[in-house]
Each structure stands twice: as structure tokens, then as C-alpha cells.
Amino acid sequence: MKTDELREKYLSFFESKGHVRKPSDVLVPTWDPSVLFTPAGMNQFKDHFLGKVKLEFTRATTCQKCLRTGDIDNVGRTAYHHTFFEMLGNFSFGDYFKRDAIHWAWEFLTSKKWLGLPADRLTVTVYLDDDEAAGIWGNDIGLSSDRIERMGEDDNFWPAGAPSSGPDGVCGPCSEIFYHPEQGKSVEIWNLVFTQFNRVGAPPNNLRPLPSKNIDTGMGLERTASVLQGVETNYHIDILKPIVLAAAEVCGQSYDPQAEVGRRLRRITDHVRACTLAIHENVYPGNKEEKYVIRRLLRRAVLDGRLMGMSEPFLYRLVPVVAEMMRVPYPELGGTADRVASVIKKEEENFLGTVDAGLNHIDRIFGDMQSQERSVVRGEDAARLYTTYGVPPELFEQMAAERNLTFDWPGFRQDMAKHGDVSGGDQFVIFKTGPIEALKRALHQTQFLGYDSLEASAEVKGIVAADHLCDELSEIGHASPVTIVLDRSPFYGESGGQVGDVGEIVGEGFRFEVTDTQKDGDLLLHIGHLRSGKLRAATKVTARVDPQRRQEIRRAHSATHLLHYALQKNLGGHAQQQGSKVDADWLRFDFTNLSPVTAEQLAAIETDVQARVADGASVQWQYVPLAEARKAGAMMLFGEKYPDPVRMVSMGAFSRELCGGTHLSNTAEVESFEIVQEEGVSAGTRRITALTGVKAREHADQVRKTLDEAARELGVGAFDVPAAVRNLATRVRDLKKAATSGQAVGAAESAPATGNATPTYAQVRGALREAARLLNVALLDVPSRVQALRQEAVQLQQQLERLAAAGTISAQSLLDGATTIAGARVIIAEVPNANSNLMRQLIDQLRQQTDSIAVLLAAGQDDGKVTLVAGLTKDLIAKGASAGKWVGAVAPVVGGGGGGKPDMAQAGGKDASQLPAALAEAKRAIESMLQSPTAPRTT
Ligand code: ATP
Ligand code: MG
């Protein structure tokens, strides 16, 4: 099928499904400040998706001109990437959703009436927990489960990684459709995006369903055409191959797809097509933004031509071919072809005028670098190349990378700024220019040796300090860590949940301490500090992993597989891994389970792991084809992207997992294993934390010691700690009750002794856990809590004893000592040691026994403080007396204050020595209140 026919079929298919056919938006959307070039079909509908414009239609279909600068390095190298390409798309604005989008995509691809692709050559991916999409592909379309792969947010979410790292706003899972040709690489042809959420803030629970859900799909026109035409690369389809061949002709070459010449001709094809389309829209080559992109593309193509021997402009001669190939969808190109060609020719002439001198200069720089043993292209050299010879820095970097030399981007930008470039070379951040990106282009990968060895000789390929690539590092103890990249390394870079290795890199006269190892693409980044000497790029070094820590990590990682196995065995096949972290003798494992794991289940899981450790099963790993691993029953984790072949780690005959981590050679080397915690992390996901080896043993020792300490504190045997804790807790509770109610408690109950046989570790831990549960504290906090409770009990006991002494004063004896004032009975008395509760109780009793009674009780406390409580019967209140005013009048005598309601009031004072005076004042005060009741006082 011809490409033009495919484009038309797509648009008319979706018209037949009620879509409005809309024209392509421009390639350079000056209306949209957020992008330089249109990156996808949805770009022109952003406001429709956000509900910002009035919708005149709710379904649309387009073929959109796109340009992606991010794919520039792929051009010529991969079979399926362009800078400029066309994207077919269908869109729903709050109209149809997943089901229709998937059904129609499948119908269009496989129906004989439309593309008629063989269904068995198609597979799909869906987002991790998008059961809805997986269900439609599985149940409605009938794809078997091995053809529906679940991938994480970096692959199957739009925007990529949005759930974890944002941005906030409209987002959603997506589903990609892949074609697997009989020969050659699989290719993603179509991406269906289901925008169904509004992201608000960080996880968890940050994805809110949108009231109106949208569909946004993108199908690569050239990729699908190459599939339909059965060619091995997009560049060989009907609308591109003629440009490739025309380029070969104007350059006087014959096109050999596999050779360097082939790559150059494909790059020329891509770049001249992109530039033709952009210049058609009046975007001319220049120094900024989209204009700079066009300049860079043109100069790269010219350089390719120059390196094939061209010394005269040639690119412009391809413009008519491009216009012809794109004539059907974009007939307007024919009208501007002459203008476009002359713009391109001018740029070619300019660059060809300086490029030879530039290339000579570059050769000299490379020569100097070699003789001076430098591997980083200096920023100042690159800036000079650009300003004097017009060689874009990206081209220079590319040439350096071909010689395994790296490029100092920050240095380049600094130098541009120094020489008066106002933007400081900021325009160059359009392309990826970080030091690690530069290293990747020069080195591509670090060979990982750490499965077999912990020490290896290697060569320093990159030194990154303060975000600069540098040739030499001599500053000891750089404030921020330095990154070293080697050509090969035994250091494991953090991945798959396993932490990075630590260790050292040493060589003649220097030592670099590695405190962490990370992975970036296929590069291993050794992060740390220079501890002595001087480190230079391109020198030979020995890289040495800390063997002890590595062993601790291996124990934890192998134990993680044992735990995964035991979880599946005890809880069921649903208990799949959701996430894991493997550190030195420490592991954390998240898995699916609706309810908390019971203590019995947990014990059984732990016992199973321990049994597998005791068995001493051998641990083996090998690379196998993905399909074979699947057949062998290897656990495949949702969200993991597996390479093919994959590394399969087996333990005995019971565990098979696809894993890139470092493992023991025998499960017995785990030595010890203990689960220390089980908790929930989110709905349906539980987390287990466990220890192995040294940490597990140390933990067990600590548990034993802790229980012993608690036993000593309680004066019982270890076995009896929980019972004693229970007694202690009950006793403290009773004492507290007694202290408030004034009632006595019985003597402390002593826990029954259960003998002193030596307990097993399981019993020790069980006893401590039970004690911790009773006390509601962490395991290791049991002794301190016991101690605190015992102190509390002693204090309460003393308080109660004082109360008991005060309790000898009875209501009756107080009544016996009452005097009568103005017809009311008045009691003013000291009740030593009584607390306020007791005083209130006494007053209540007295009020119940008789009407017309006023009582004020005072008690000095141990600490010299004084408590006063007064109470009156209602009839006295009616006569104008008030308990509140009464204590209020007395309290100042003992240096205090207070008050309260008319019927009962309390005050405190600081000076017990003034108690007699206070009691005298109490008498005077109540007399004056009772003798001149409601009437105004007369003197
Ligand atoms: P890839 O991972 O292969 O680069 P992608 O995930 O970036 O693709 P999307 O952003 O989903 O692709 O774009 C939708 C479709 O557009 C893809 O399925 C593919 O068919 C096509 N496409 C994307 N980038 C390019 C490109 N640089 N050249 C040609 N076609 C492309
Ligand atoms: Mg891409």
C-alpha cells in the first residue's frame, strides 16, 4: 500500500466513525510558546482537551506534520526515527473512550477492508494497573495474555512518569501497538492515550478521575507504511526512498544501506525534508530557537556531503524531489520550492566557505588532545569553532564522540557568554547537552563485570565534577561528589531495587572512594570523592567493590526471592511483587494482598524462608530467550521492561525470577532471616521488612537482651514478662482509679512463675512482642516503658497512702465541730494530706446530710502548697452567699488565688504556714456573707 493511500484510508476510516477531518496544524506553531515544533497530533487540540474552547465537534481525525529534536541522534542509526514525520491521529473530546478507541484501532489495522495486517504479528502494551484496557484487549479483541504486556509509568503513561514526578494536570495511561515483522526489529506503530485523570500533587491518591475523558492517538505514518510495504526501514518506503536515491545521485555515491554512506544519505534525506517543510513556513536558518535547529540540521547534512567529497552546494537540488514526494498531502510545497531551495543554497554556500578550515582546525584539536592525553573537548575550542567557522557544537561533539572523546558543554556555554553572546549559548540546550549525555554519545556503555568479579582493571573514560566533564581531578574532598565513568566495572549500579555498590577506584598515586553507584542508560556512574593524589582521564585503574557490603546485599537479594516464593506459597499467586528495596542485610518488599497478613501466616512465611535457607539450595543464573523464561514459569513482574534475552535467576527447583541483581551461589549463605515488620502501604498493598545475615543476628541478640532487661526490671523470669507486664499495667490502672475516687486498692498481684527453662528464640521474640503489644510500644522500648510504669505505680501508691491518712477524717467528725452563724451551720477545717477529690467528696456528703450548711476545707500538701475547697447548700446561695467568693477571699492569705461556682469552688495557695490565718479569714468572710444576705451591707 502506498503511503498516500494509507494516509487517506486512515482519515476516511475515522470519518466513517463520525470524526471530523481537520487539516494538519503548522509545523512551527508560533501560537504555542511551550514548543518550538509541533511534536504530536494532539498539540493543536490542547485547549479542546482542557475544555478551554467551545467544542464544535467531539471527534476529530488528522494527519499532522511533526518534528522531534529529541530524536535527532537516532536519525540514520535506527530504522524507524525521523526528525520530521507525519502522525495520524483520532481524538475524542469527552466523547467515546477506551472501548471504542481500542476496537477501532484493531479494526483499522486488521480488517481486510482497511490495512489487513496479520493479527498474530501485533502485540500491545498497557499501563500497570489499567485492567480496563487489558480487559478490552483480552476479552473483546481476544488477545492472549502473553500478547498484552503491562508496563510502568515511564513507558505507558502520558506524560511519561506523570504519576510519580508530574507535571500536575490532565494525564492518563496509554496503550501501544507493536508490529513484529518476520525479520528485523519490532516497531511501535501506534499509541493510544487515554486521558482520564487530573494529577494533583505527589502520590499517593493523586490521580483524580476527570469528569470528561478524552482519547488522543498517534500512529506513525512512515512506520506503518514500512510495515505495509514490507521494507526494513522507514527510509525505504515509497515517499522516502526516491529522496535517498536522489541524494546518492547528487553526491555521486551508490546507496549501500549498511555502510556509513548509507547512514549519511538517510540523514541527508531526513534533514532536507525537515528543512524544506520548515523553511516553507518561513523559518530560516539562524542562531536562535527553531531557526537554530534548522541551521544545525542543514549544516549536519552539508557536513555529511562534505565528508563524502562534496565541495559545492547540493542539498538545495533535493528540494524539488521532496516537494514531489509530499505533493499529495501538501501541494502548496510546489509553490515555494524555488524560494526554499535558494535559502538552503545560501546556507550551504556559507558553511562550505568555512567548513574546510573548520575541519582542519578540528583535526589539529584532536591531534593536540591526543599528544596531551586529554579526552574532553574544551568549551573554548568548541566556541571558537562555532563563532569562527560556523561548525555547530553538536556536530563537533558528534565527531569527537566517534573518537571516544567527550565534550564540555557547560564550558562551551561559559565561553560563548564570555565572548559577548548575550544568551550565553543558551540556545544550545534545545538538544541534550548534560555531561552524562555527552559521555553516553562518546562511550555508549560501561561493561558490567560484577556478576563474576569484585575487582577489575579498567580505564577512566569520564570525570564529571561540578557538572563539568574534565580531564583531571586533583582537588581532594570536592564539596559535591564527583562522578567517574569507566569502560568496564565490577560495581553494580542501583537498579531493580538493589542499591549501588561502594568501594574504591585506585591507580598510580591516587585513591578515589566510591560511596554510591548509579546507572544512567548503559553507563555506570561511580559517585564519590578523591581521597588522595590526582586522577586523570584515560588512565588505567583498578576498581574494587567493598566485598563485605556486597555480600550483605547478595544475602538480602537472594532472601528477597525466597520471601517472594514463600509469600506466593502461603498467601497465593496474587501476592505478587509491587516494589522492593534491597540493601545491606536489609530488605523491604511490597506485594499485593488485600488484608494484613496474620501473625500465623507471617510465622509460616518466615519459617518457609528459613527452611529454604537451611536446605542450602543452589542459586544459578543464565541468559535465556524471554519466551523460554516465560515457559519455565519465571515470575514476570508487572511494570518491568524485560530485555530479550533475559537473565533468569533460579534457586533449587522452587524459584525462578527475571532479575539483574547480584545473588549468592547457595541459599545457605543467607545465614539468618527474620521478618521485623509487616504493614500496609496503600490499599491492597502490604509491606514486609526483613533482615538477613549479620543484621538478623544482631537484631536477635538485641531482642534477647531487651527481654532480659524487661525481666530484670519486673523481677520475673523471661517467660513471665508478658504476664508481669499485664499485671503491672492493670495495677497502674487500678491505682489511678483509686487515686481519683479515694478508694483503696488491694495489694499487688504477683505473676505466676512458670519455671525457668531456657526459652527458644521464637519464644523470646513472642514474649517480647506480646509485652510490646500490651504496652503499645516498639519492641525495643519495652524495658523503658516498664520502668516508667513502675515509677508511676510507686508514686500513685504514695499518694494513696497520704489519702488513706486523710481519710480518717469523717464527715460526721466534721459536722460535730460545726458552728452556727446566722442560722446556718458552718464548718471550717483543716484536713491534712487530703487531695481535692477527697475534699469535694466530704463536702458532698455533708451537704447531703443537712440543709443550710457552708463548708470550707483546707489541706497543706507535702510540697508546702495549699488546697482550699468550699461548698454551700442551695438555700444559702439563695441568700446571697457564694463558695466562689468565699475561697476567693481566703486564697490571698496563703499567697494564691482561685474561685469557681457559687455551690462549689476551689483555690490553691503557695504558703502553708499561713493556714491558721487563712482559716480565721474564712470565718470572717462567711460571717459577713451570711449576716448581711441580700440586703446591701450597712456598716
Ligand atoms: P519511540 O519510543 O519509538 O521513539 P514514542 O513512544 O516516542 O516512540 P509516541 O510519542 O507515542 O512515540 O508517538 C506516537 C507514534 O508516532 C509512535 O507510535 C510512532 O509510530 C510515531 N513516532 C514517534 N516518534 C517518531 C519518530 N521520531 N519518527 C517516526 N515516527 C515516530
Ligand atoms: Mg520517541
Short mmCIF file of C-alpha atoms and ligand atoms in Angstrom, two decimals, residues 39-40 68 71 74-75 80-88 155 158 174 176-178 187-193 217-224 234, ligand 1:
data_model
loop_
_atom_site.label_atom_id
_atom_site.label_comp_id
_atom_site.label_asym_id
_atom_site.label_seq_id
_atom_site.Cartn_x
_atom_site.Cartn_y
_atom_site.Cartn_z
CA PRO A 39 5.60 17.28 18.43
CA ALA A 40 2.34 15.32 18.02
CA ARG A 68 11.06 15.98 17.21
CA ASP A 71 15.12 12.02 18.10
CA ASN A 74 18.54 8.38 16.20
CA VAL A 75 18.26 9.59 12.64
CA TYR A 80 12.26 3.98 12.46
CA HIS A 81 13.15 7.50 13.59
CA HIS A 82 12.97 10.80 11.75
CA THR A 83 13.13 14.38 12.91
CA PHE A 84 10.24 15.33 10.61
CA PHE A 85 7.48 12.76 10.31
CA GLU A 86 3.73 12.61 9.90
CA MET A 87 1.46 11.44 12.67
CA LEU A 88 -2.05 10.14 12.03
CA ASP A 155 6.62 3.70 29.08
CA TRP A 158 1.32 10.27 29.23
CA CYS A 174 -1.68 4.67 27.29
CA GLU A 176 0.97 0.98 22.49
CA ILE A 177 0.59 -1.30 19.50
CA PHE A 178 3.67 -3.08 18.17
CA VAL A 187 8.31 -1.49 15.89
CA GLU A 188 5.81 0.61 17.81
CA ILE A 189 3.34 1.88 15.25
CA TRP A 190 0.51 3.38 17.27
CA ASN A 191 -0.01 4.83 20.69
CA LEU A 192 -3.49 5.19 22.20
CA VAL A 193 -3.57 7.68 25.05
CA THR A 217 -3.92 8.62 19.49
CA GLY A 218 -0.84 8.83 17.32
CA MET A 219 0.11 6.47 14.54
CA GLY A 220 3.42 6.90 12.77
CA LEU A 221 2.63 7.26 9.06
CA GLU A 222 6.09 6.25 7.83
CA ARG A 223 6.40 3.34 10.28
CA THR A 224 3.04 1.90 9.33
CA ASN A 234 11.07 3.85 7.03
P1 ATP B 1 9.61 5.67 20.18
O1 ATP B 1 9.69 5.20 21.60
O2 ATP B 1 9.67 4.58 19.17
O3 ATP B 1 10.52 6.83 19.89
P2 ATP B 1 7.43 7.26 21.04
O4 ATP B 1 6.95 6.50 22.22
O5 ATP B 1 8.29 8.44 21.24
O6 ATP B 1 8.14 6.25 20.02
P3 ATP B 1 4.85 8.47 20.63
O7 ATP B 1 5.27 9.72 21.29
O8 ATP B 1 3.92 7.58 21.33
O9 ATP B 1 6.16 7.66 20.18
O10 ATP B 1 4.27 8.87 19.20
C1 ATP B 1 3.21 8.16 18.56
C2 ATP B 1 3.67 7.46 17.31
O11 ATP B 1 4.41 8.31 16.47
C3 ATP B 1 4.58 6.31 17.58
O12 ATP B 1 3.85 5.14 17.84
C4 ATP B 1 5.36 6.19 16.27
O13 ATP B 1 4.63 5.40 15.35
C5 ATP B 1 5.42 7.61 15.77
N1 ATP B 1 6.72 8.23 16.04
C6 ATP B 1 7.15 8.75 17.21
N2 ATP B 1 8.38 9.29 17.09
C7 ATP B 1 8.74 9.11 15.78
C8 ATP B 1 9.89 9.46 15.04
N3 ATP B 1 10.91 10.11 15.60
N4 ATP B 1 9.94 9.13 13.74
C9 ATP B 1 8.89 8.46 13.17
N5 ATP B 1 7.77 8.12 13.83
C10 ATP B 1 7.69 8.42 15.12
#
